[in-house]
Coordinates of C-alpha atoms and ligand atoms in Angstrom, one line a residue:
M129 CA -33.2 4.3 -20.5
G130 CA -31.7 1.2 -18.9
S131 CA -33.8 1.2 -15.7
T132 CA -35.1 -2.3 -16.4
V133 CA -31.6 -3.7 -17.2
A134 CA -29.7 -5.3 -14.3
P135 CA -27.4 -2.5 -13.2
I136 CA -24.2 -4.6 -12.7
S137 CA -22.8 -7.8 -14.0
P138 CA -23.1 -10.3 -11.1
E139 CA -19.9 -12.3 -11.6
G140 CA -17.6 -12.1 -8.6
I141 CA -20.1 -10.5 -6.3
P142 CA -20.9 -12.6 -3.2
A143 CA -24.5 -13.8 -3.6
A144 CA -25.6 -12.6 -0.2
L145 CA -24.5 -9.1 -1.1
L146 CA -25.7 -9.0 -4.7
P147 CA -29.2 -7.5 -4.0
A148 CA -27.7 -4.7 -1.9
I149 CA -24.9 -3.9 -4.4
S150 CA -27.4 -4.0 -7.3
A151 CA -29.6 -1.5 -5.4
L152 CA -26.7 0.8 -4.8
C153 CA -25.8 0.6 -8.5
S154 CA -29.4 1.2 -9.5
V155 CA -29.6 4.4 -7.5
G156 CA -26.1 5.3 -8.6
R157 CA -27.0 5.3 -12.3
S158 CA -30.1 7.2 -11.7
L159 CA -28.2 9.9 -9.7
S160 CA -25.6 9.9 -12.4
R161 CA -28.2 10.9 -15.0
Q162 CA -29.7 13.6 -12.7
I163 CA -26.3 15.1 -11.9
A164 CA -25.3 15.1 -15.5
R165 CA -28.2 17.4 -16.4
G166 CA -26.7 20.1 -14.2
P167 CA -28.4 23.4 -14.7
L168 CA -31.0 21.8 -17.0
G169 CA -32.4 19.8 -14.1
A170 CA -33.7 20.6 -10.6
S171 CA -31.3 22.8 -8.6
L172 CA -29.5 19.9 -6.7
G173 CA -27.0 22.2 -5.0
R174 CA -29.5 24.4 -3.2
D175 CA -29.4 24.6 0.6
V176 CA -32.3 22.8 2.3
G177 CA -31.3 22.5 5.9
T178 CA -28.8 21.1 8.4
N179 CA -28.1 17.5 9.3
T180 CA -27.7 16.1 12.8
G181 CA -23.9 16.6 12.6
G182 CA -24.4 20.3 11.9
D183 CA -23.4 20.1 8.3
G184 CA -25.4 22.1 5.8
Q185 CA -27.6 19.8 3.6
K186 CA -28.1 20.3 -0.1
A187 CA -31.1 19.1 -2.1
L188 CA -29.1 16.3 -3.5
D189 CA -27.9 15.1 -0.1
V190 CA -31.5 14.6 0.9
L191 CA -32.7 13.2 -2.4
A192 CA -29.8 10.7 -2.5
D193 CA -30.4 9.6 1.1
T194 CA -34.1 8.9 0.4
A195 CA -33.4 7.1 -2.9
F196 CA -30.8 4.7 -1.2
A197 CA -33.0 3.9 1.8
T198 CA -35.9 3.1 -0.5
A199 CA -33.9 1.0 -3.0
L200 CA -32.1 -1.0 -0.2
T201 CA -35.4 -2.1 1.4
G202 CA -35.8 -5.8 0.8
T203 CA -32.2 -6.4 -0.3
G204 CA -31.0 -8.1 2.9
V205 CA -30.2 -4.8 4.7
R206 CA -31.6 -4.8 8.2
Y207 CA -30.0 -1.6 9.5
F208 CA -29.4 1.6 7.5
A209 CA -27.2 4.3 9.0
S210 CA -26.8 7.5 7.0
E211 CA -24.7 10.5 7.5
E212 CA -27.9 12.5 6.8
R213 CA -30.0 10.9 9.6
E214 CA -29.7 11.1 13.3
E215 CA -30.9 7.5 14.0
I216 CA -30.4 4.1 12.4
V217 CA -33.4 3.0 10.4
E218 CA -34.5 -0.7 10.5
L219 CA -35.4 -1.3 6.8
D220 CA -36.2 -5.0 7.2
P221 CA -36.3 -7.1 10.5
T222 CA -35.4 -10.2 8.5
G223 CA -32.3 -8.7 6.9
H224 CA -28.8 -9.8 7.8
L225 CA -26.8 -6.8 6.9
A226 CA -26.0 -3.3 8.4
L227 CA -25.2 -0.7 5.8
A228 CA -23.7 2.7 6.6
I229 CA -23.7 5.4 3.9
D230 CA -22.6 8.9 2.9
P231 CA -25.3 9.3 0.3
L232 CA -23.6 12.3 -1.3
D233 CA -20.0 13.0 -0.6
G234 CA -18.3 16.3 -1.7
S235 CA -21.6 18.2 -1.7
S236 CA -19.8 21.6 -2.0
N237 CA -19.0 20.5 -5.6
I238 CA -22.5 19.8 -6.8
D239 CA -23.0 23.1 -8.5
V240 CA -19.6 23.4 -9.9
N241 CA -19.5 20.3 -12.1
V242 CA -16.7 18.6 -10.2
S243 CA -16.7 14.9 -9.2
I244 CA -18.9 13.9 -6.2
G245 CA -19.8 10.4 -5.0
T246 CA -21.5 8.0 -2.6
I247 CA -19.6 6.0 0.0
F248 CA -20.9 2.8 1.6
S249 CA -19.8 0.3 4.2
I250 CA -21.4 -3.1 5.0
Y251 CA -21.2 -5.2 8.1
E252 CA -23.1 -8.4 9.2
A253 CA -26.0 -7.2 11.4
S254 CA -25.2 -8.5 14.9
G255 CA -26.2 -7.7 18.4
G256 CA -28.7 -4.9 17.6
A257 CA -28.8 -1.7 15.6
E258 CA -26.0 0.3 17.2
A259 CA -23.8 -2.7 18.0
S260 CA -23.9 -3.6 14.3
F261 CA -22.0 -0.4 13.5
L262 CA -20.1 0.5 16.6
R263 CA -17.4 -2.1 16.1
R264 CA -13.9 -2.4 14.6
A265 CA -13.7 -1.2 11.1
R266 CA -12.0 -4.5 10.3
D267 CA -15.4 -6.2 10.8
Q268 CA -16.6 -4.7 7.5
I269 CA -17.5 -7.3 4.9
A270 CA -17.7 -4.9 2.0
A271 CA -17.1 -1.2 1.3
G272 CA -16.7 1.1 -1.6
Y273 CA -17.9 4.2 -3.4
I274 CA -19.6 5.4 -6.6
I275 CA -17.9 8.4 -8.2
Y276 CA -20.0 10.7 -10.4
G277 CA -17.4 12.3 -12.6
P278 CA -16.5 12.4 -16.3
Q279 CA -17.1 8.6 -15.8
T280 CA -19.5 7.1 -13.3
S281 CA -17.6 4.3 -11.6
L282 CA -18.0 1.8 -8.7
I283 CA -15.0 0.9 -6.6
V284 CA -15.8 -2.0 -4.3
T285 CA -14.0 -4.5 -2.0
F286 CA -15.4 -7.7 -0.6
G287 CA -12.2 -8.3 1.3
Q288 CA -10.3 -9.9 -1.6
G289 CA -8.9 -7.1 -3.5
V290 CA -10.5 -4.1 -5.1
R291 CA -12.9 -4.3 -8.1
Y292 CA -13.3 -1.4 -10.4
Y293 CA -16.5 -1.1 -12.5
T294 CA -17.5 1.7 -14.9
L295 CA -21.1 2.6 -15.9
D296 CA -21.3 2.2 -19.7
P297 CA -23.4 5.2 -20.8
E298 CA -24.8 3.1 -23.7
T299 CA -26.0 0.1 -21.8
Q300 CA -26.4 1.7 -18.4
V301 CA -24.7 -1.3 -16.8
F302 CA -21.7 -1.1 -14.4
E303 CA -19.1 -3.3 -16.3
L304 CA -16.0 -4.7 -14.7
A305 CA -13.0 -2.7 -15.9
Q306 CA -10.3 -4.1 -13.5
D307 CA -10.6 -6.8 -10.9
H308 CA -7.5 -6.3 -8.8
L309 CA -6.8 -2.6 -8.5
R310 CA -3.5 -1.8 -6.8
L311 CA -2.3 1.7 -6.0
P312 CA 1.2 2.8 -6.8
E313 CA 3.8 2.2 -4.0
Q314 CA 4.9 5.8 -3.9
S315 CA 4.2 9.1 -5.5
G316 CA 5.1 12.8 -5.4
E317 CA 1.6 14.1 -4.6
F318 CA -0.2 15.1 -1.5
A319 CA -3.7 16.4 -0.8
I320 CA -4.6 18.6 2.2
N321 CA -6.7 21.7 2.7
A322 CA -3.7 24.0 3.2
S323 CA -6.0 26.9 4.3
N324 CA -6.0 25.3 7.7
Y325 CA -2.2 25.3 8.0
R326 CA -2.2 27.6 11.1
H327 CA -4.6 25.2 12.9
W328 CA -2.7 22.0 12.2
P329 CA -0.8 20.0 14.9
M330 CA 3.0 20.0 14.8
P331 CA 3.5 16.6 13.1
I332 CA 1.3 17.7 10.1
R333 CA 3.0 21.1 9.9
A334 CA 6.4 19.6 10.0
Y335 CA 5.6 16.9 7.4
I336 CA 4.0 19.4 5.0
D337 CA 6.8 21.9 5.5
D338 CA 9.3 19.2 4.5
C339 CA 7.2 18.3 1.4
L340 CA 7.2 22.0 0.4
A341 CA 10.9 22.2 0.9
G342 CA 11.2 20.0 -2.2
E343 CA 14.5 18.8 -3.5
E344 CA 16.4 21.0 -1.0
G345 CA 14.4 19.6 2.0
P346 CA 14.8 16.3 3.9
H347 CA 12.7 14.3 1.5
A348 CA 15.0 15.4 -1.4
R349 CA 12.2 15.5 -3.9
N350 CA 9.7 18.0 -5.3
Y351 CA 6.0 17.4 -4.6
N352 CA 2.8 18.4 -6.3
M353 CA -0.4 19.3 -4.4
R354 CA -4.1 18.7 -5.1
W355 CA -7.3 19.5 -3.1
I356 CA -10.7 18.8 -4.7
A357 CA -12.8 18.8 -1.5
S358 CA -14.5 15.5 -2.6
L359 CA -13.1 12.6 -0.6
V360 CA -14.3 10.2 -3.4
A361 CA -12.4 12.1 -6.1
E362 CA -9.3 12.4 -3.9
T363 CA -9.5 8.6 -3.2
H364 CA -10.0 7.8 -6.9
R365 CA -7.0 9.8 -7.9
I366 CA -4.8 8.2 -5.3
L367 CA -6.0 4.7 -6.2
T368 CA -5.1 5.5 -9.8
R369 CA -1.8 7.3 -9.5
G370 CA -0.8 7.2 -5.9
G371 CA -0.3 10.0 -3.4
L372 CA -1.3 10.9 0.2
F373 CA -4.5 12.3 1.6
L374 CA -4.6 14.1 4.9
Y375 CA -7.6 15.5 6.9
P376 CA -6.0 15.7 10.4
G377 CA -7.6 17.0 13.6
D378 CA -6.9 20.7 14.0
A379 CA -7.4 23.5 16.5
R380 CA -10.6 24.9 15.0
R381 CA -13.7 24.6 17.2
G382 CA -15.3 21.2 16.4
Y383 CA -12.3 19.9 14.4
T384 CA -10.2 18.3 17.1
R385 CA -10.9 14.9 15.4
G386 CA -10.9 16.3 11.9
R387 CA -13.9 16.6 9.7
L388 CA -14.6 13.2 8.3
R389 CA -17.0 10.6 9.8
M390 CA -15.6 7.3 10.8
L391 CA -18.6 5.1 9.8
Y392 CA -19.6 6.8 6.6
E393 CA -16.2 8.0 5.2
C394 CA -13.0 6.8 7.1
A395 CA -13.8 3.1 7.6
P396 CA -15.0 2.3 4.1
I397 CA -12.2 4.3 2.4
A398 CA -9.6 2.7 4.7
F399 CA -10.9 -0.8 3.7
V400 CA -10.7 0.0 0.0
I401 CA -7.2 1.5 0.4
E402 CA -5.8 -1.4 2.4
Q403 CA -7.2 -3.9 -0.1
A404 CA -5.5 -2.0 -2.9
G405 CA -2.1 -2.2 -1.1
G406 CA -2.2 1.2 0.6
K407 CA -2.4 2.2 4.2
A408 CA -4.9 4.4 6.2
S409 CA -4.5 5.7 9.8
D410 CA -5.3 8.6 12.1
G411 CA -1.5 9.4 12.0
L412 CA -0.5 6.6 14.4
L413 CA -3.1 3.8 14.5
A414 CA -4.6 2.0 11.5
I415 CA -8.2 3.1 10.9
M416 CA -9.2 -0.5 10.4
D417 CA -8.2 -1.4 14.0
Q418 CA -10.3 1.4 15.5
R419 CA -13.9 1.7 16.6
V420 CA -16.0 4.6 17.6
E421 CA -18.7 5.0 20.2
D422 CA -21.0 7.3 18.4
L423 CA -22.6 6.9 15.0
H424 CA -21.5 10.3 13.8
E425 CA -18.1 10.4 15.4
R426 CA -15.3 12.0 13.4
M427 CA -11.8 10.6 12.9
P428 CA -8.5 12.1 11.6
L429 CA -7.8 10.5 8.3
I430 CA -4.5 10.0 6.5
F431 CA -4.2 7.5 3.7
G432 CA -2.4 6.6 0.5
S433 CA 0.7 5.0 -0.9
P434 CA 2.6 2.9 1.6
A435 CA 5.9 4.7 1.2
Q436 CA 4.4 8.1 1.9
M437 CA 2.3 6.7 4.8
D438 CA 5.4 5.3 6.4
R439 CA 7.1 8.6 6.2
V440 CA 4.2 10.7 7.7
T441 CA 3.9 8.2 10.5
V442 CA 7.5 8.9 11.6
Y443 CA 6.5 12.6 12.2
H444 CA 3.7 11.4 14.5
D445 CA 6.0 9.0 16.3
L446 CA 8.4 11.7 17.3
P447 CA 8.1 13.0 20.9
P448 CA 6.3 16.4 20.9
A449 CA 9.5 18.2 22.0
E450 CA 11.4 16.8 19.1
T451 CA 8.7 17.7 16.6
S452 CA 8.5 21.2 17.8
A453 CA 12.3 21.6 17.8
L454 CA 12.2 20.3 14.2
F455 CA 9.4 22.7 13.4
S456 CA 11.0 25.9 14.9
E457 CA 14.3 25.1 13.2
R458 CA 12.4 24.9 9.8
S459 CA 10.4 28.1 10.6
L460 CA 13.7 30.0 10.7
F461 CA 13.9 29.5 6.9
R462 CA 10.3 30.7 6.2
V463 CA 9.9 34.3 5.0
Ligands
FBP538 O1 -14.2 21.8 2.8 P1 -13.1 21.1 3.5 O2 -12.9 21.4 5.0 O3 -11.8 21.1 2.7 O4 -13.6 19.5 3.5 C1 -13.6 18.7 2.4 C2 -14.1 17.4 2.8 O5 -15.4 17.5 3.2 C3 -16.2 16.5 2.5 O6 -16.8 17.2 1.4 C4 -17.2 16.0 3.5 O7 -18.2 15.2 2.9 P2 -19.7 15.6 2.7 O8 -19.9 16.4 1.4 O9 -20.3 14.3 2.6 O10 -20.1 16.4 3.9 C5 -15.2 15.5 1.9 O11 -15.6 14.9 0.7 C6 -14.0 16.4 1.7 O12 -12.8 15.6 1.8
MG539 MG1 -18.6 13.0 2.8
MG540 MG1 -22.3 13.6 2.5

């Protein structure tokens, strides 16, 4: 049902981007149906290999990657860079866009019926395949994600605020639900994978220790914690009710720059968050002002409500000696 109906209402979408956005939505609604069948359909969560970055690949990672590359051909996209592919693919030599994609984000959640998504980032193609992507994140002209959850929704920015669409299950069209999404200025929630506590750098440990100290600590408030292990789901919650997300670099082998990929995850999420009134950094520098030298390069990522971001930045600004003094003082109070 619905595959012949235009997948999104076109109002407010820049004409030059409409074919690509429509293609993303078209694949999005098809994936949404396949994901919704869960155990009744093909086993989408089975392991099928390893991608170039060394991450395990699930059947749905590969299926989604192929579906997006196919659907985006002939939509103005010249260069297609995917988390699941080592090299950039030239889809159309006459295209004017460069599109980076995490076809399926949160893949550890495929089999457990928890929200997963697709993250995308669009630049003007310029100066060749690699040069089109290896530039400042602020050069993005559009970015967003599709979340496959209890509702399937598209969150997208074209640089003038954030638009929020939801897939109507009856009509199979992404309908505009809100055209200027703003995230709350502050909140009492944070999201981090706390199992890595012992590997974190001092500023992150000190900040989280102070959050855990609650009303009795220096922040003088109690916090709540969430960790879904789907960046899209975490982003969607923070856009809706505020909060802070942290995936810092840590001392594990291969994690010095965290886990998330700049081109496919950090840059597009940072663009959306900034456009919604939030902030995104690596702890010190805005993600939007950074560039990487490798397509699959990782980047520490901290983002969320501006008040919480300002606070966590202070911990990173402290000279190392002071942070560790702070930290050892706090540790006296830990059991
Ligand atoms: O399992 P960890 O280390 O907590 O990592 C969770 C993070 O990994 C990711 O699942 C990585 O994305 P992929 O599923 O696209 O590899 C993020 O969505 C999430 O924030
Ligand atoms: Mg991902
Ligand atoms: Mg992925």
